[in-house]
Coordinates of C-alpha atoms and ligand atoms in Angstrom, one line a residue:
M1 CA 0.0 0.0 0.0
K2 CA 1.2 3.5 -0.8
P3 CA 2.0 5.7 2.2
V4 CA -0.6 8.3 1.1
A5 CA -3.4 5.7 1.0
L6 CA -2.3 4.3 4.3
W7 CA -2.5 7.8 5.9
M8 CA -5.9 8.5 4.4
S9 CA -7.3 5.4 5.8
C10 CA -5.8 6.2 9.2
L11 CA -7.5 9.5 9.2
L12 CA -10.9 8.1 8.2
A13 CA -10.7 5.5 10.9
L14 CA -9.9 8.2 13.4
S15 CA -12.7 10.6 12.6
G16 CA -15.0 9.2 15.2
L17 CA -12.7 9.6 18.1
A18 CA -13.8 10.8 21.5
H19 CA -12.4 14.0 23.0
G20 CA -10.1 14.6 25.9
L21 CA -11.0 13.2 29.3
E22 CA -12.8 15.7 31.4
L23 CA -12.2 15.2 35.1
T24 CA -14.6 16.5 37.8
A25 CA -13.1 18.8 40.5
S26 CA -12.9 15.9 42.9
E27 CA -11.2 13.6 40.3
A28 CA -8.8 16.4 39.4
A29 CA -7.9 16.9 43.0
G30 CA -7.4 13.1 43.3
K31 CA -5.1 13.2 40.4
R32 CA -2.9 15.8 42.0
L33 CA -2.7 13.6 45.1
Y34 CA -2.0 10.5 43.1
R35 CA 0.7 12.1 40.9
E36 CA 2.2 14.8 43.2
G37 CA 1.2 13.9 46.7
L38 CA -0.6 17.2 47.2
S39 CA -4.0 17.7 48.8
A40 CA -6.8 19.9 47.4
Q41 CA -6.3 22.5 50.1
N42 CA -2.5 22.6 49.6
V43 CA -2.0 21.4 53.2
E44 CA 0.9 19.0 53.6
I45 CA -0.1 15.3 53.6
S46 CA 2.2 13.0 55.5
A47 CA 3.0 9.4 55.0
R48 CA 4.7 6.8 57.2
V49 CA 7.2 4.7 55.4
G50 CA 9.0 1.4 56.0
A51 CA 9.0 -0.9 59.1
S52 CA 10.1 2.0 61.3
D53 CA 7.2 4.2 60.4
M54 CA 9.4 7.1 59.3
L55 CA 7.3 10.2 58.7
L56 CA 7.7 11.8 55.2
P57 CA 5.7 14.4 53.2
A58 CA 3.5 12.6 50.7
Q59 CA 5.1 14.8 48.0
A60 CA 8.3 12.7 48.5
V61 CA 6.3 9.4 47.9
P62 CA 3.3 10.1 45.6
C63 CA 1.5 7.0 44.4
A64 CA 2.6 7.4 40.8
N65 CA 6.2 7.0 41.8
C66 CA 5.7 3.3 42.6
H67 CA 2.4 2.4 40.9
G68 CA 3.1 4.4 37.8
A69 CA 1.0 7.2 36.2
D70 CA -1.0 4.4 34.6
G71 CA -1.5 2.5 37.9
R72 CA 0.0 -0.6 36.5
G73 CA 2.9 -0.7 39.0
R74 CA 6.6 -0.1 38.4
P75 CA 8.9 -2.8 39.8
E76 CA 12.1 -1.2 41.1
G77 CA 14.9 -2.5 43.2
G78 CA 13.2 -5.7 44.4
V79 CA 10.0 -3.9 45.4
R80 CA 7.0 -4.9 43.3
P81 CA 4.1 -2.4 43.6
P82 CA 1.1 -4.1 42.1
D83 CA -1.4 -3.0 39.5
I84 CA -3.9 -0.8 41.4
T85 CA -6.3 0.1 38.6
W86 CA -9.8 0.0 40.0
R87 CA -10.7 -2.7 37.5
R88 CA -8.2 -5.0 39.1
L89 CA -8.7 -4.0 42.7
S90 CA -12.5 -4.5 42.5
S91 CA -12.4 -7.7 40.4
T92 CA -14.8 -10.2 42.0
Y93 CA -12.5 -13.1 41.4
G94 CA -10.4 -12.0 44.4
L95 CA -6.8 -11.0 44.1
S96 CA -3.5 -12.3 44.8
V97 CA -0.7 -9.9 45.5
N98 CA 2.9 -10.9 46.0
G99 CA 1.8 -14.4 47.1
R100 CA -1.2 -13.5 49.4
H101 CA -4.9 -13.9 48.5
H102 CA -7.7 -11.6 49.5
P103 CA -11.2 -10.7 48.4
A104 CA -12.0 -7.8 46.1
Y105 CA -11.5 -4.2 47.3
T106 CA -14.4 -2.0 48.2
E107 CA -14.0 1.8 48.7
A108 CA -13.6 1.3 52.4
A109 CA -11.1 -1.5 52.0
F110 CA -9.1 0.7 49.6
A111 CA -9.1 3.5 52.2
R112 CA -7.8 1.0 54.7
A113 CA -5.0 -0.1 52.4
V114 CA -3.9 3.5 51.9
S115 CA -4.1 4.6 55.5
E116 CA -3.3 1.4 57.5
G117 CA -1.4 -0.8 55.0
R118 CA -3.8 -3.7 55.2
D119 CA -5.5 -5.6 52.4
P120 CA -9.2 -6.6 52.5
A121 CA -8.4 -9.8 54.3
G122 CA -6.7 -7.9 57.0
N123 CA -3.2 -9.0 55.9
R124 CA -0.4 -6.5 56.4
L125 CA 0.9 -5.1 53.2
D126 CA 4.6 -5.0 52.7
P127 CA 6.0 -2.0 54.6
A128 CA 7.4 -0.6 51.3
M129 CA 3.8 0.6 50.7
P130 CA 3.6 3.8 52.7
R131 CA 0.6 4.6 55.1
F132 CA -0.9 7.9 54.2
V133 CA -2.6 10.3 56.6
L134 CA -5.6 11.6 54.6
T135 CA -8.7 13.6 55.4
L136 CA -12.0 12.1 54.4
R137 CA -12.1 14.6 51.5
D138 CA -8.6 13.6 50.2
Q139 CA -9.5 9.9 50.5
A140 CA -12.7 10.5 48.5
N141 CA -10.9 12.4 45.8
L142 CA -8.2 9.8 45.6
T143 CA -10.8 7.0 45.2
A144 CA -12.7 9.1 42.6
Y145 CA -9.6 9.5 40.5
L146 CA -8.5 5.9 40.9
K147 CA -11.7 4.9 39.2
R148 CA -10.9 7.1 36.2
L149 CA -7.2 6.3 36.1
E150 CA -7.4 3.9 33.2
D151 CA -9.1 6.4 31.0
D152 CA -6.7 9.2 31.9
R153 CA -3.9 8.7 29.4
D154 CA -2.2 11.2 27.2
P155 CA -3.9 11.3 23.8
G156 CA -2.6 8.9 21.2
L157 CA -1.6 6.3 23.7
E158 CA -3.4 3.0 23.6
P159 CA -2.6 -0.3 25.0
Q160 CA -1.3 -1.6 21.7
R161 CA -0.6 1.5 19.7
L162 CA 1.0 4.9 19.9
R163 CA -0.1 7.5 17.4
L164 CA 2.3 10.1 16.0
G165 CA 1.5 12.9 13.7
T166 CA 3.3 15.0 11.0
L167 CA 2.5 17.8 8.6
L168 CA 3.9 17.1 5.1
P169 CA 2.9 18.8 1.9
R170 CA 1.8 16.4 -0.9
Q171 CA 1.1 19.2 -3.4
G172 CA 2.5 22.5 -4.4
P173 CA 6.1 23.7 -4.4
M174 CA 7.1 21.7 -1.4
A175 CA 5.6 18.4 -2.5
E176 CA 8.9 16.8 -3.4
L177 CA 10.4 17.6 0.0
G178 CA 7.2 16.5 1.8
N179 CA 7.2 13.2 -0.1
T180 CA 10.8 12.6 0.7
V181 CA 10.3 13.0 4.4
A182 CA 7.1 11.0 4.3
A183 CA 9.0 8.1 2.6
V184 CA 11.7 8.1 5.3
L185 CA 9.3 8.3 8.2
T186 CA 7.1 5.5 6.8
A187 CA 10.0 3.2 6.1
A188 CA 11.7 3.8 9.5
I189 CA 8.5 3.3 11.4
E190 CA 7.6 0.2 9.5
Q191 CA 11.0 -1.2 10.5
I192 CA 10.3 -0.5 14.2
N193 CA 6.9 -2.1 13.9
Q194 CA 8.3 -5.2 12.2
T195 CA 10.3 -5.9 15.3
G196 CA 7.3 -5.6 17.6
G197 CA 7.1 -1.8 18.1
I198 CA 8.2 -0.2 21.3
H199 CA 7.2 -1.6 24.7
G200 CA 4.5 -3.7 23.0
R201 CA 3.0 -0.7 21.1
I202 CA 2.9 -0.4 17.3
L203 CA 3.7 3.1 16.0
E204 CA 1.1 4.7 13.8
L205 CA 1.7 7.8 11.7
V206 CA -1.0 10.3 10.7
N207 CA 0.0 12.9 8.1
V208 CA -2.1 15.9 7.3
D209 CA -1.1 18.1 4.4
P210 CA -0.4 21.6 5.8
G211 CA -1.0 23.3 2.4
N212 CA 0.9 26.4 1.5
D213 CA -0.3 29.1 3.8
K214 CA -0.5 29.8 7.5
A215 CA -4.3 29.3 7.8
S216 CA -4.2 25.9 6.2
A217 CA -1.2 24.8 8.2
R218 CA -2.9 26.0 11.4
A219 CA -6.0 24.0 10.5
A220 CA -3.9 20.9 9.7
L221 CA -2.1 21.1 13.1
H222 CA -5.5 21.5 14.8
T223 CA -6.7 18.4 13.0
L224 CA -3.7 16.4 14.2
I225 CA -3.9 17.5 17.8
D226 CA -7.7 17.7 18.3
N227 CA -9.1 15.2 15.9
A228 CA -6.4 12.6 15.3
R229 CA -5.3 13.1 18.9
V230 CA -1.6 12.3 18.2
F231 CA 0.7 11.7 21.1
A232 CA 3.7 13.6 19.6
L233 CA 4.7 15.2 16.3
I234 CA 7.6 14.1 14.2
A235 CA 9.5 15.9 11.5
P236 CA 6.8 18.2 10.0
L237 CA 7.5 20.5 7.1
A238 CA 5.3 23.5 7.4
P239 CA 7.4 26.6 7.2
A240 CA 4.4 28.9 7.1
L241 CA 3.7 27.9 10.7
D242 CA 7.2 28.0 12.0
D243 CA 6.8 31.0 14.2
E244 CA 3.5 29.9 15.7
M245 CA 4.4 26.3 16.2
P246 CA 6.2 26.6 19.5
G247 CA 3.3 28.5 21.1
L248 CA 0.7 26.1 19.8
L249 CA 2.6 23.0 20.9
E250 CA 3.2 24.4 24.3
Q251 CA -0.5 25.2 24.7
A252 CA -1.4 21.7 23.7
Q253 CA 1.6 20.2 25.6
V254 CA 2.5 18.1 22.5
P255 CA 6.2 17.2 22.1
L256 CA 7.8 17.5 18.7
V257 CA 11.0 15.9 17.4
G258 CA 12.2 17.4 14.1
S259 CA 14.6 19.8 12.5
L260 CA 12.4 22.9 12.2
S261 CA 15.0 25.6 12.2
L262 CA 17.2 23.8 9.6
F263 CA 15.4 25.9 7.0
G264 CA 13.8 28.7 8.8
A265 CA 13.2 30.5 12.1
F266 CA 14.7 29.2 15.3
A267 CA 12.1 27.3 17.4
G268 CA 13.6 27.5 20.9
S269 CA 10.8 25.8 22.7
G270 CA 10.8 23.3 25.6
Q271 CA 8.4 21.0 23.6
I272 CA 10.6 20.8 20.5
F273 CA 13.7 18.7 20.1
E274 CA 15.8 19.3 16.9
P275 CA 18.4 16.7 15.8
L276 CA 20.1 18.9 13.2
P277 CA 21.5 22.4 13.7
G278 CA 19.5 25.4 12.7
L279 CA 20.4 28.1 10.1
R280 CA 21.7 30.3 12.9
E281 CA 24.1 27.7 14.2
Q282 CA 25.3 26.9 10.8
M283 CA 26.0 30.5 9.9
L284 CA 27.8 31.0 13.2
A285 CA 30.0 28.0 12.5
L286 CA 30.8 29.5 9.1
A287 CA 31.7 32.8 10.8
R288 CA 33.9 31.0 13.3
Y289 CA 35.7 29.3 10.5
A290 CA 36.0 32.5 8.5
A291 CA 37.6 34.3 11.5
G292 CA 39.8 31.4 12.6
S293 CA 41.1 30.1 9.3
L294 CA 40.6 33.1 6.9
Q295 CA 41.0 35.9 9.4
L296 CA 38.1 37.8 8.0
E297 CA 36.6 39.1 11.2
A298 CA 37.6 42.7 10.5
S299 CA 36.4 42.7 6.9
Q300 CA 33.3 44.6 5.7
S301 CA 30.6 42.0 6.1
V302 CA 27.1 41.9 5.0
I303 CA 24.3 39.5 6.0
I304 CA 21.9 39.2 3.0
H305 CA 18.4 38.0 3.8
P306 CA 15.1 37.7 2.0
A307 CA 12.8 40.7 2.6
S308 CA 10.5 39.3 5.3
E309 CA 10.1 40.0 9.0
T310 CA 11.2 36.7 10.3
Q311 CA 14.3 36.6 8.0
A312 CA 15.2 40.1 9.0
A313 CA 14.9 39.1 12.6
L314 CA 17.1 36.0 12.0
A315 CA 19.7 38.3 10.3
Q316 CA 19.7 40.6 13.3
R317 CA 20.3 37.7 15.7
L318 CA 23.2 36.6 13.5
V319 CA 24.7 40.2 13.7
L320 CA 24.7 39.8 17.5
G321 CA 26.2 36.3 17.2
L322 CA 29.0 37.6 14.9
R323 CA 29.7 40.6 17.1
E324 CA 30.1 38.2 20.1
Q325 CA 32.6 36.3 18.0
G326 CA 34.6 39.5 17.5
W327 CA 33.4 40.6 14.0
T328 CA 33.6 44.4 13.8
H329 CA 31.9 45.5 10.6
V330 CA 28.6 43.7 10.1
T331 CA 25.5 45.0 8.4
T332 CA 22.4 43.4 7.1
L333 CA 20.7 43.9 3.7
A334 CA 17.3 42.7 2.4
Y335 CA 18.2 41.3 -1.0
S336 CA 16.6 42.6 -4.1
A337 CA 17.9 42.7 -7.6
D338 CA 18.5 46.5 -7.7
N339 CA 20.4 47.0 -4.5
L340 CA 23.7 45.6 -5.6
Q341 CA 25.2 49.0 -5.1
A342 CA 25.1 48.4 -1.3
L343 CA 27.4 45.5 -1.8
K344 CA 30.1 47.4 -3.5
N345 CA 32.4 47.4 -0.5
A346 CA 31.4 44.1 0.9
Q347 CA 34.4 41.7 1.4
T348 CA 32.4 39.0 3.1
V349 CA 28.8 38.0 2.4
F350 CA 26.7 35.7 4.6
Y351 CA 23.8 34.6 2.6
L352 CA 20.3 33.6 3.9
G353 CA 17.7 32.8 1.3
S354 CA 16.7 30.6 -1.6
A355 CA 18.9 28.8 -3.9
G356 CA 17.7 30.6 -7.0
D357 CA 18.3 34.0 -5.5
F358 CA 21.8 32.9 -4.5
A359 CA 22.8 31.9 -8.0
E360 CA 21.4 35.1 -9.4
L361 CA 23.2 37.2 -6.7
A362 CA 26.5 35.5 -7.5
G363 CA 26.0 36.2 -11.2
R364 CA 25.3 39.9 -10.6
L365 CA 28.2 40.3 -8.3
D366 CA 30.4 38.7 -11.0
R367 CA 29.2 40.9 -13.8
A368 CA 29.8 43.9 -11.6
G369 CA 33.4 42.8 -11.1
L370 CA 32.9 41.9 -7.4
A371 CA 34.0 38.7 -5.8
P372 CA 33.5 38.8 -2.0
W373 CA 33.9 35.7 0.1
L374 CA 30.6 33.9 0.1
F375 CA 29.1 31.9 3.0
A376 CA 25.9 30.0 3.0
A377 CA 24.1 27.0 4.4
S378 CA 24.0 23.9 2.1
T379 CA 20.4 23.2 3.0
Q380 CA 19.4 26.6 1.4
V381 CA 21.7 26.9 -1.6
A382 CA 23.2 23.5 -2.5
G383 CA 20.8 23.0 -5.4
E384 CA 22.2 26.0 -7.3
V385 CA 25.8 26.0 -6.4
L386 CA 26.8 24.8 -9.8
Q387 CA 25.3 28.0 -11.3
V388 CA 27.8 30.1 -9.4
P389 CA 30.4 31.8 -11.6
E390 CA 34.0 30.5 -11.6
A391 CA 35.3 33.7 -10.0
F392 CA 34.0 32.4 -6.7
S393 CA 36.0 29.2 -6.9
E394 CA 37.5 28.5 -3.4
R395 CA 35.8 31.7 -2.1
L396 CA 32.5 29.9 -1.6
F397 CA 32.0 28.0 1.7
L398 CA 29.0 26.0 2.7
A399 CA 27.8 24.8 6.1
Y400 CA 26.7 21.1 6.3
P401 CA 25.1 19.5 9.3
F402 CA 27.1 16.4 8.6
V403 CA 29.5 15.0 6.0
P404 CA 30.0 11.5 4.7
E405 CA 33.0 11.1 7.0
D406 CA 30.6 11.2 10.0
W407 CA 28.9 8.0 8.7
T408 CA 29.8 4.8 10.5
S409 CA 29.3 1.5 8.8
A410 CA 26.2 0.8 10.9
G411 CA 24.8 4.2 10.0
R412 CA 25.5 3.6 6.3
A413 CA 23.8 0.2 6.4
A414 CA 20.8 1.7 8.2
L415 CA 20.5 4.5 5.6
S416 CA 20.8 2.2 2.7
D417 CA 18.3 -0.2 4.2
L418 CA 15.9 2.8 4.6
R419 CA 16.5 3.9 1.0
Q420 CA 15.8 0.4 -0.2
R421 CA 12.5 0.2 1.7
S422 CA 11.4 3.6 0.7
G423 CA 12.6 3.6 -2.9
L424 CA 14.5 6.9 -2.3
G425 CA 17.8 7.7 -3.9
G426 CA 20.4 10.1 -2.6
Q427 CA 18.5 13.3 -3.3
H428 CA 17.7 15.7 -0.4
A429 CA 20.2 13.8 1.8
V430 CA 20.1 16.3 4.7
L431 CA 16.3 16.1 4.8
Q432 CA 16.4 12.3 4.7
V433 CA 19.0 12.1 7.5
G434 CA 17.1 14.7 9.6
A435 CA 13.9 12.8 9.3
Y436 CA 15.7 9.5 10.1
C437 CA 17.4 11.0 13.1
S438 CA 14.1 12.3 14.3
V439 CA 12.7 8.8 14.3
L440 CA 15.8 7.5 16.1
L441 CA 15.6 10.1 18.9
L442 CA 11.9 9.7 19.3
S443 CA 12.1 5.9 19.5
E444 CA 15.0 6.0 21.9
G445 CA 13.1 8.5 24.1
L446 CA 10.0 6.1 24.0
K447 CA 12.2 3.1 24.9
R448 CA 13.8 5.0 27.9
A449 CA 10.5 6.4 29.1
G450 CA 9.1 2.8 29.4
R451 CA 5.7 1.3 28.9
D452 CA 4.2 3.8 31.3
V453 CA 5.2 6.7 29.0
S454 CA 3.5 10.1 29.1
R455 CA 4.3 13.2 27.0
R456 CA 6.1 14.6 30.0
S457 CA 8.2 11.5 30.6
L458 CA 9.0 11.4 26.9
I459 CA 10.3 14.9 27.0
E460 CA 12.5 14.1 30.1
A461 CA 13.8 11.0 28.3
V462 CA 14.9 12.8 25.2
E463 CA 16.3 15.5 27.3
S464 CA 18.5 12.9 29.0
L465 CA 20.2 11.8 25.8
H466 CA 24.0 12.5 25.8
D467 CA 26.6 11.5 23.2
F468 CA 23.8 10.0 21.3
D469 CA 25.2 8.1 18.3
T470 CA 23.0 8.2 15.1
G471 CA 25.7 6.7 12.9
L472 CA 25.1 9.5 10.4
T473 CA 26.0 12.7 12.2
P474 CA 28.4 13.8 14.9
Q475 CA 27.1 12.7 18.4
M476 CA 24.1 14.6 19.7
N477 CA 23.5 16.1 23.1
F478 CA 20.4 17.3 24.8
G479 CA 19.6 18.6 28.3
P480 CA 17.4 20.8 30.3
G481 CA 17.1 23.9 28.1
K482 CA 19.2 22.2 25.4
R483 CA 17.0 21.3 22.5
L484 CA 19.3 21.3 19.6
G485 CA 21.2 18.0 19.4
L486 CA 23.9 19.4 17.2
S487 CA 24.9 23.0 17.4
G488 CA 27.4 24.0 14.7
A489 CA 28.4 22.7 11.2
H490 CA 31.0 21.2 9.0
I491 CA 32.5 23.7 6.6
V492 CA 32.9 22.7 3.0
R493 CA 34.9 24.7 0.4
V494 CA 33.7 24.6 -3.2
Q495 CA 36.0 24.5 -6.1
L496 CA 34.5 25.7 -9.5
P497 CA 34.0 24.9 -12.3
E498 CA 35.1 21.3 -11.4
Q499 CA 32.4 21.2 -8.7
R500 CA 34.6 19.7 -6.1
F501 CA 33.6 20.0 -2.4
Y502 CA 36.3 19.9 0.3
S503 CA 35.5 19.3 3.9
M504 CA 37.6 21.8 5.9
G505 CA 38.2 19.7 9.1
P506 CA 36.1 18.6 12.1
F507 CA 32.6 19.7 13.0
I508 CA 32.7 23.3 14.4
R509 CA 30.6 23.6 17.5
V510 CA 29.1 27.0 18.5
P511 CA 27.2 27.9 21.7
Ligands
LIG601 C1 7.2 3.6 47.8 C2 6.4 2.9 46.9 C3 4.9 3.0 47.0 C4 4.1 4.2 47.1 C5 4.6 5.6 47.0 C6 2.8 3.7 47.1 N1 2.7 2.4 47.1 FE1 1.0 1.3 47.1 N2 2.1 -0.4 47.3 C7 3.5 -0.5 47.2 C8 3.9 -1.8 47.3 C9 5.3 -2.3 47.2 C10 2.7 -2.6 47.5 C11 2.6 -4.1 47.6 C12 2.6 -4.4 49.1 C13 2.6 -5.9 49.3 O1 3.1 -6.7 48.5 O2 2.2 -6.3 50.4 C14 1.6 -1.6 47.4 C15 0.3 -2.0 47.5 C16 -0.8 -1.2 47.4 C17 -2.2 -1.6 47.4 C18 -2.6 -3.0 47.6 C19 -2.8 -3.7 46.3 C20 -3.3 -5.1 46.5 O3 -3.4 -5.7 45.4 O4 -3.6 -5.5 47.6 C21 -2.9 -0.4 47.2 C22 -4.4 -0.3 47.1 C23 -2.0 0.7 47.0 N3 -0.7 0.2 47.2 C24 -2.3 2.0 46.8 C25 -1.5 3.0 46.8 C26 -1.9 4.4 46.7 C27 -3.3 4.9 46.5 C28 -0.7 5.2 46.9 C29 -0.6 6.7 47.0 C30 -1.5 7.3 47.9 C31 0.4 4.2 47.0 N4 -0.1 3.0 47.0 C32 1.7 4.6 47.2 C33 4.3 0.6 47.0 C34 4.0 1.9 47.1

């Protein structure tokens, strides 16, 4: 089945889905108690722990710590907290926990277990289970929530499946890029599913075409989050929505793994993890190289950008970055065909913008007898580099998020397997690798977060990835507040007209 058809059928199947779980005030208070150990009135709850009845605030030992946010129990260090979903506790077949048998729980028996540590048969529970000092109100809230616990999962998370979403154009100018990413995601996810999925869950992917403008992209995101109810987003391509995306995701608390700022504005949101460096980091790496190896930091430098607000803002942020690196004469210029005059004295040009404009600019500079040093990101201009006049031979430098020397044999094998599955060739390699790395990061995060995953724990798990080896890029690092896995670039010098590309040494990291 073709990916597009598969997605369509996914969407159709999803259209009847229920909306988010609404909790009553009492249930919501119970949830706070269950997850955080806090009472509705914000008074401290205490708990007695262990054989010696040591007194601790319940905040230090909330139920979810041991029984899991899903109530299924999380064995740890020899302690085996049982499944306490109401369905199991109230089962009329009677229960056996860690070798003991007892009748089904009633609300009163449940209260006794929580406050006295005894099961319905009167047996003492293992002292690892704390005894909580609760008011009647707190106990009632807790019971109310426990009965809803099984329904209270993050969206997109079902016992046997986990639903992911993406926004990839199938029509219009970005269709080819969209289809490339779609093919990579489908093939990589299929491979994970063939080996059983992650923690017993098959991954499902829902794609909605974001169209070409902001309104359609916004509607598509809304469809993914509110109708398809995806758990997380992966590698979307919807530049029209770039500046709104962080706010919208934060509001909906949906995590995203994907290289958004590779082509456009910097996302910088706690919900968004980016495997590959953004434009800003790549340009700063170019600047660092230009200063260190070519000693250009005192030259007359111009940052050329497309005439749009977001691009002008990006150019301004680059000016600051360059000044911090010691560049002394940096200005910005919105590119148009008739303002070549302003480039008369430029010795160094940092270019932001489209490939077509880049080749045209180089042609105009050449005809005007100008040959400044040119610096640009491969993701933006690589397609047109061969149209650049020979006068720029060895004066043109491109930033690459990775080069083939970064590829390990395992990484190469994975990529060629992926290409075989998806029928892709070598075109749009950065996009392919970016999408593939997004799947790697997300699946590693899901594995580490465990069966009892939530959106929050997924974010924490990806955040904890250090020296993460993708096999196709330098190692990636994340952390609290660190959302770009790779910050910097490889610098590649271009020789014309032979069209030879020379990697100029190791990956240059920038802050
Ligand atoms: C420090 C870990 C820990 C915390 C925190 C904890 N429990 Fe437990 N709980 C356990 C363990 C371990 C057992 C199993 C005891 C046994 O085997 O006798 C247990 C047993 C239970 C049982 C009995 C289940 C059965 O099948 O008989 C219930 C009910 C229960 N816990 C509810 C809660 C609730 C509600 C909270 C929060 C208010 C909570 N627990 C907090 C570790 C914990």
